[in-house]
Coordinates of C-alpha atoms in Angstrom, one line a residue:
X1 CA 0.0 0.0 0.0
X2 CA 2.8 2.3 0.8
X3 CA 4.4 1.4 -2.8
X4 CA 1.7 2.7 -4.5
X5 CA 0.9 5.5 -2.4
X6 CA 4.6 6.9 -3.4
X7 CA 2.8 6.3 -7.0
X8 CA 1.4 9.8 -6.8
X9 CA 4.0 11.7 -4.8
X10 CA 7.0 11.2 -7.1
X11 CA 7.4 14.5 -7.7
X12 CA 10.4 15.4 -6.2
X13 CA 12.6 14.6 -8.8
X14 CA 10.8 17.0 -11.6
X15 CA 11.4 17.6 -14.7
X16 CA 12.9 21.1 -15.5
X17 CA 13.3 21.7 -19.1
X18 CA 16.0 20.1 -21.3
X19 CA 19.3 20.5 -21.0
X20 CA 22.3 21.0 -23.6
X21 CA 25.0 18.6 -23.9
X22 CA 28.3 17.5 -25.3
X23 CA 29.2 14.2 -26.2
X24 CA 32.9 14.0 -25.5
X25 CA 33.7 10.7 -27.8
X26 CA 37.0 10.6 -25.9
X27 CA 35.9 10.0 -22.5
X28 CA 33.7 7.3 -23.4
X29 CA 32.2 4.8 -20.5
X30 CA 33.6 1.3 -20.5
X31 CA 30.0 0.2 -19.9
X32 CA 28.1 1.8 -22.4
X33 CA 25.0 1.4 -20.2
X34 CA 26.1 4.1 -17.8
X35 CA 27.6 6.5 -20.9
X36 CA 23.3 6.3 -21.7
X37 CA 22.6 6.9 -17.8
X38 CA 25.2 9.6 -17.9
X39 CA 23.9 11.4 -21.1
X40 CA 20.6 11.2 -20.2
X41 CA 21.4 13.0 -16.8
X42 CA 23.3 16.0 -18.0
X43 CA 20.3 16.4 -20.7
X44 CA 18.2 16.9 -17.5
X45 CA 16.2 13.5 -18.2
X46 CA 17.0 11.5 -15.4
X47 CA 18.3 11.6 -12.0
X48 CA 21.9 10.3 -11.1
X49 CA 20.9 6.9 -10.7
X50 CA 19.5 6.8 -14.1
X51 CA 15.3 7.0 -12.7
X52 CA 13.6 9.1 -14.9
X53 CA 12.7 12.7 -13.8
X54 CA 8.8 12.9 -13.2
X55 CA 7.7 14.5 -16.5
X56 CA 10.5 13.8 -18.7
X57 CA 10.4 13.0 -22.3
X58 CA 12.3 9.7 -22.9
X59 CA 10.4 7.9 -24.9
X60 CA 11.9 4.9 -27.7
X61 CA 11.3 3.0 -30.5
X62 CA 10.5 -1.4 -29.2
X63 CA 10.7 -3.6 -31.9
X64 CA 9.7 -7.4 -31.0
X65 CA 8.3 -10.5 -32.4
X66 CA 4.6 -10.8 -32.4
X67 CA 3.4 -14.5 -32.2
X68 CA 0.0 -13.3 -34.4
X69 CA 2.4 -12.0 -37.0
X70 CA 4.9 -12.6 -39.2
X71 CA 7.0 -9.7 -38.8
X72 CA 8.1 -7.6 -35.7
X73 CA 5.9 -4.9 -34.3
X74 CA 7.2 -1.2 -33.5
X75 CA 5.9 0.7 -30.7
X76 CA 6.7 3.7 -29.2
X77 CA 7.5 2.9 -24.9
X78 CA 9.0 5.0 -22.5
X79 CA 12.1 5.0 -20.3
X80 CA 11.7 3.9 -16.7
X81 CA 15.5 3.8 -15.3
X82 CA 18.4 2.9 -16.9
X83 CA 21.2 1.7 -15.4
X84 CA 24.5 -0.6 -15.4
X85 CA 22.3 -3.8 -15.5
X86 CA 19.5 -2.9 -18.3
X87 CA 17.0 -0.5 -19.7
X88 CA 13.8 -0.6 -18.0
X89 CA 9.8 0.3 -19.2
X90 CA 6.8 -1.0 -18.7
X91 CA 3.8 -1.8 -20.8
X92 CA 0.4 -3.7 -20.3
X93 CA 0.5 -7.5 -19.7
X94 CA 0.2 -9.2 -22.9
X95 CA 1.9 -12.7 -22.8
X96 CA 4.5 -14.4 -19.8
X97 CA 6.5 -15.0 -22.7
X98 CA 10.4 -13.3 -22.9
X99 CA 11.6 -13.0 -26.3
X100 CA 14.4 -10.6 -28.2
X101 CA 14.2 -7.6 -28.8
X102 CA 15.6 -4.3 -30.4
X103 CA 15.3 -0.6 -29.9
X104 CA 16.5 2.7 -31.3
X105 CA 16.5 5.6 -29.3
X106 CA 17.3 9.5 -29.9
X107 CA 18.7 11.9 -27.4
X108 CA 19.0 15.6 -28.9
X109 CA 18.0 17.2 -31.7
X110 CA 19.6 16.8 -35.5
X111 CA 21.0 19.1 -36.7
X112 CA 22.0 19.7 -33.1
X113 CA 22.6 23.6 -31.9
X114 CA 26.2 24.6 -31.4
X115 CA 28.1 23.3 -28.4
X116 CA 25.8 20.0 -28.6
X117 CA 25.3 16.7 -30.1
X118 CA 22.4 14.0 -31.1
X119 CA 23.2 11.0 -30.2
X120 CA 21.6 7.6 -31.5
X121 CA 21.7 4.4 -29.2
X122 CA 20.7 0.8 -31.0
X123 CA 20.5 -2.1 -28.0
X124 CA 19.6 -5.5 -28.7
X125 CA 19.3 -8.4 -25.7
X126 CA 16.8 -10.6 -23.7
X127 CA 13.9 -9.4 -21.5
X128 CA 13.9 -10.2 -18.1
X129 CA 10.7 -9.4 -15.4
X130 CA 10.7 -7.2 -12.7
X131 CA 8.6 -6.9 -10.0
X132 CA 5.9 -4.2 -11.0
X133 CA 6.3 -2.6 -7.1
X134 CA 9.4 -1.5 -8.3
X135 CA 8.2 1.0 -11.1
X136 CA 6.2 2.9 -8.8
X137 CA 8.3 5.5 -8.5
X138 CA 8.6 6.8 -11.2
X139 CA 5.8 5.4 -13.6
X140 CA 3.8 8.3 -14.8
X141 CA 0.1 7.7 -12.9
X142 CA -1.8 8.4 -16.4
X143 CA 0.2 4.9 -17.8
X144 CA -0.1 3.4 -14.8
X145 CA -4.6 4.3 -14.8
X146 CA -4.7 3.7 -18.3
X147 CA -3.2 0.1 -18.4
X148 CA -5.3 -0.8 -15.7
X149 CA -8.2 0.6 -16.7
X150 CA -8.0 -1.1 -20.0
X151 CA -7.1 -4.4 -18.1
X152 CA -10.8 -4.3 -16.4
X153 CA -12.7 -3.1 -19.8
X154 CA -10.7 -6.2 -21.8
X155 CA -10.6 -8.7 -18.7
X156 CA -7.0 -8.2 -19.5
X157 CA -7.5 -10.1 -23.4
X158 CA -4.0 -9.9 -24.9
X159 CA -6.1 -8.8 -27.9
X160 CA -6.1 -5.0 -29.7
X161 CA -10.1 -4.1 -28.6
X162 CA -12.1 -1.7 -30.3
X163 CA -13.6 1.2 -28.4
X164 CA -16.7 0.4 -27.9
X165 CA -17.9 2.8 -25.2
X166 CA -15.8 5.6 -24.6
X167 CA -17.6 7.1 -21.6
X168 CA -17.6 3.6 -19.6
X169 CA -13.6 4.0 -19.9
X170 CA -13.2 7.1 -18.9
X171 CA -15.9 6.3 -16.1
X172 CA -13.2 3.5 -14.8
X173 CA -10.1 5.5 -15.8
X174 CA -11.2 7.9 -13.2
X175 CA -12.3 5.3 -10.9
X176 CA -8.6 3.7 -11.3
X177 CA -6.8 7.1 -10.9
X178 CA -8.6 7.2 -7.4
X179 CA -7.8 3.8 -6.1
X180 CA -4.7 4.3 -7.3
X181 CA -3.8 7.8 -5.0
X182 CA -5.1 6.1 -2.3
X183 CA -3.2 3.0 -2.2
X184 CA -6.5 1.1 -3.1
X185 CA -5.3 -1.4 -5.9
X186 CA -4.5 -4.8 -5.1
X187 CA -0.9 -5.9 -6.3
X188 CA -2.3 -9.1 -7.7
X189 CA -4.0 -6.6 -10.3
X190 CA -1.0 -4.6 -10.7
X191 CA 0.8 -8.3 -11.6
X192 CA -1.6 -9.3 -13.8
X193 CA -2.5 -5.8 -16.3
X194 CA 1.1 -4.3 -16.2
X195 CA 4.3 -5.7 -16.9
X196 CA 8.0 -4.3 -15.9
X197 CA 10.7 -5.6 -17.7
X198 CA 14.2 -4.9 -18.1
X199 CA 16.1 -5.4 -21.6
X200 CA 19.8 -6.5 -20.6
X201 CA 21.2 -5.7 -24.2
X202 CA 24.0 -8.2 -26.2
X203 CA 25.4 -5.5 -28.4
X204 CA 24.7 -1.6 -27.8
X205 CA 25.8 0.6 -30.5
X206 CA 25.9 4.9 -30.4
X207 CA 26.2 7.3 -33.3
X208 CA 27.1 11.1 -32.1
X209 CA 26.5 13.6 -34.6
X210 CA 29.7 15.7 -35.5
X211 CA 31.3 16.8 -39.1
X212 CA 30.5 13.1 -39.8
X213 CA 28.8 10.3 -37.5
X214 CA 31.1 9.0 -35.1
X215 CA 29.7 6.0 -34.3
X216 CA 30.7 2.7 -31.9
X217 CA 29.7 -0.5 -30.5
X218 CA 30.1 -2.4 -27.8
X219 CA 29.0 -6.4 -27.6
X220 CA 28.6 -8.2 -24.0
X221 CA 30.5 -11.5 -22.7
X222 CA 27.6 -14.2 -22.0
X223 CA 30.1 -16.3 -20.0
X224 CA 31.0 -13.4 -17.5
X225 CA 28.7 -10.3 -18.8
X226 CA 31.5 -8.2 -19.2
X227 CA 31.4 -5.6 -21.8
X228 CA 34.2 -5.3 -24.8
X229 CA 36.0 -2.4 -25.4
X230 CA 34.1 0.1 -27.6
X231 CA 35.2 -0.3 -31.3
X232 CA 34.7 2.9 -33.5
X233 CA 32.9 1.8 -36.8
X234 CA 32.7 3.5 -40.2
X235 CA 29.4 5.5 -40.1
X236 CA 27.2 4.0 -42.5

């Protein structure tokens, strides 16, 4: 109950506007996991453990394999944390199932101002679950409402609905939002309708904008999980 209650009063880390920034390709992390955690916190994104600032924009491209289809399907997720050991967002409960995936994400602006850079970060890897008590602070509460709310409408069907009454989801959407704020919800519920995952990548790759794209990857050890050192690439 106290989890959730924290749900709603996570706003001590705010959002304050973005922030300029630098990539120095010299100085580059061994692990480029924290050179993402570190970039994203001097761009005023996320704190300095990598937890995204309440209101931040830091959303990414997901690419995974859809059992109903026979390509991959693209969808737009946000940031949770990110830190040495993954990348971290959370979505409604659609299958137990862990499969790989891929994402592409964009930090800055192209063409960047001067005195900045965009930078491009590609991660592939595994999915592994987290509890869902853990996202509570810092999962946005509409996300959190909205997920749920569709959960009761669909009876949590892993199927795309139509709308079929607007006004009867917005009826439990508010209903949600309330429980939620007051510690209300039962965690099996939580469990069930939204699921926290963390991608711990294989291969991470990072283009930085400059008078061409400087542009390096890094691939992960699966007998020790260490990371290789970061080999500069040609840009295209």
């Amino acid at each position: 109950q106290s989890s959730l209650r924290r749900l709603s009063s996570s706003s001590s880390r705010v959002f304050q506007g973005l922030k300029g920034y630098k990539t120095d390709i010299s100085a580059l992390e061994p692990n480029p996991l924290l050179e993402l955690q570190k970039s994203s916190a001097l761009r005023g994104i996320a704190d300095g453990e990598g937890y995204r600032l309440s209101g931040a924009p830091w959303a990414f491209s997901l690419a995974e394999l859809d059992d109903k289809r026979s390509f991959p399907v693209v969808r737009t997720i946000g940031f949770q944390r990110i830190s040495e050991a993954g990348l971290d967002w959370l979505t409604r409960r659609k299958s137990q199932a862990v499969k790989p995936v891929a994402l592409c994400y964009t930090a800055g602006v192209y063409p960047p101002p001067p005195g900045e850079s965009c930078e491009q970060w590609r991660a592939e890897g595994s999915l592994v679950e987290l509890p869902v008590a853990e996202a509570l602070k810092t999962a946005p509460m509409g996300s959190f409402a909205q997920i749920l709310a569709v959960g009761r409408i669909s009876a949590n069907s892993i199927d795309r609905l139509e709308m079929n009454d607007r006004e009867r989801f917005l009826e439990e959407l508010a209903k949600v939002k309330v429980e939620l704020e007051s510690g209300k919800v039962d965690t099996n519920e939580l469990e069930s309708s939204v699921r926290f995952v963390r991608l711990v990548p294989d291969r991470i790759e990072l283009l930085v904008s400059g008078n061409i794209w400087e542009r390096f990857e890094w691939t992960r050890d699966h007998t020790e999980g260490k990371w290789s050192t970061g080999v500069q690439l040609l840009p295209y």
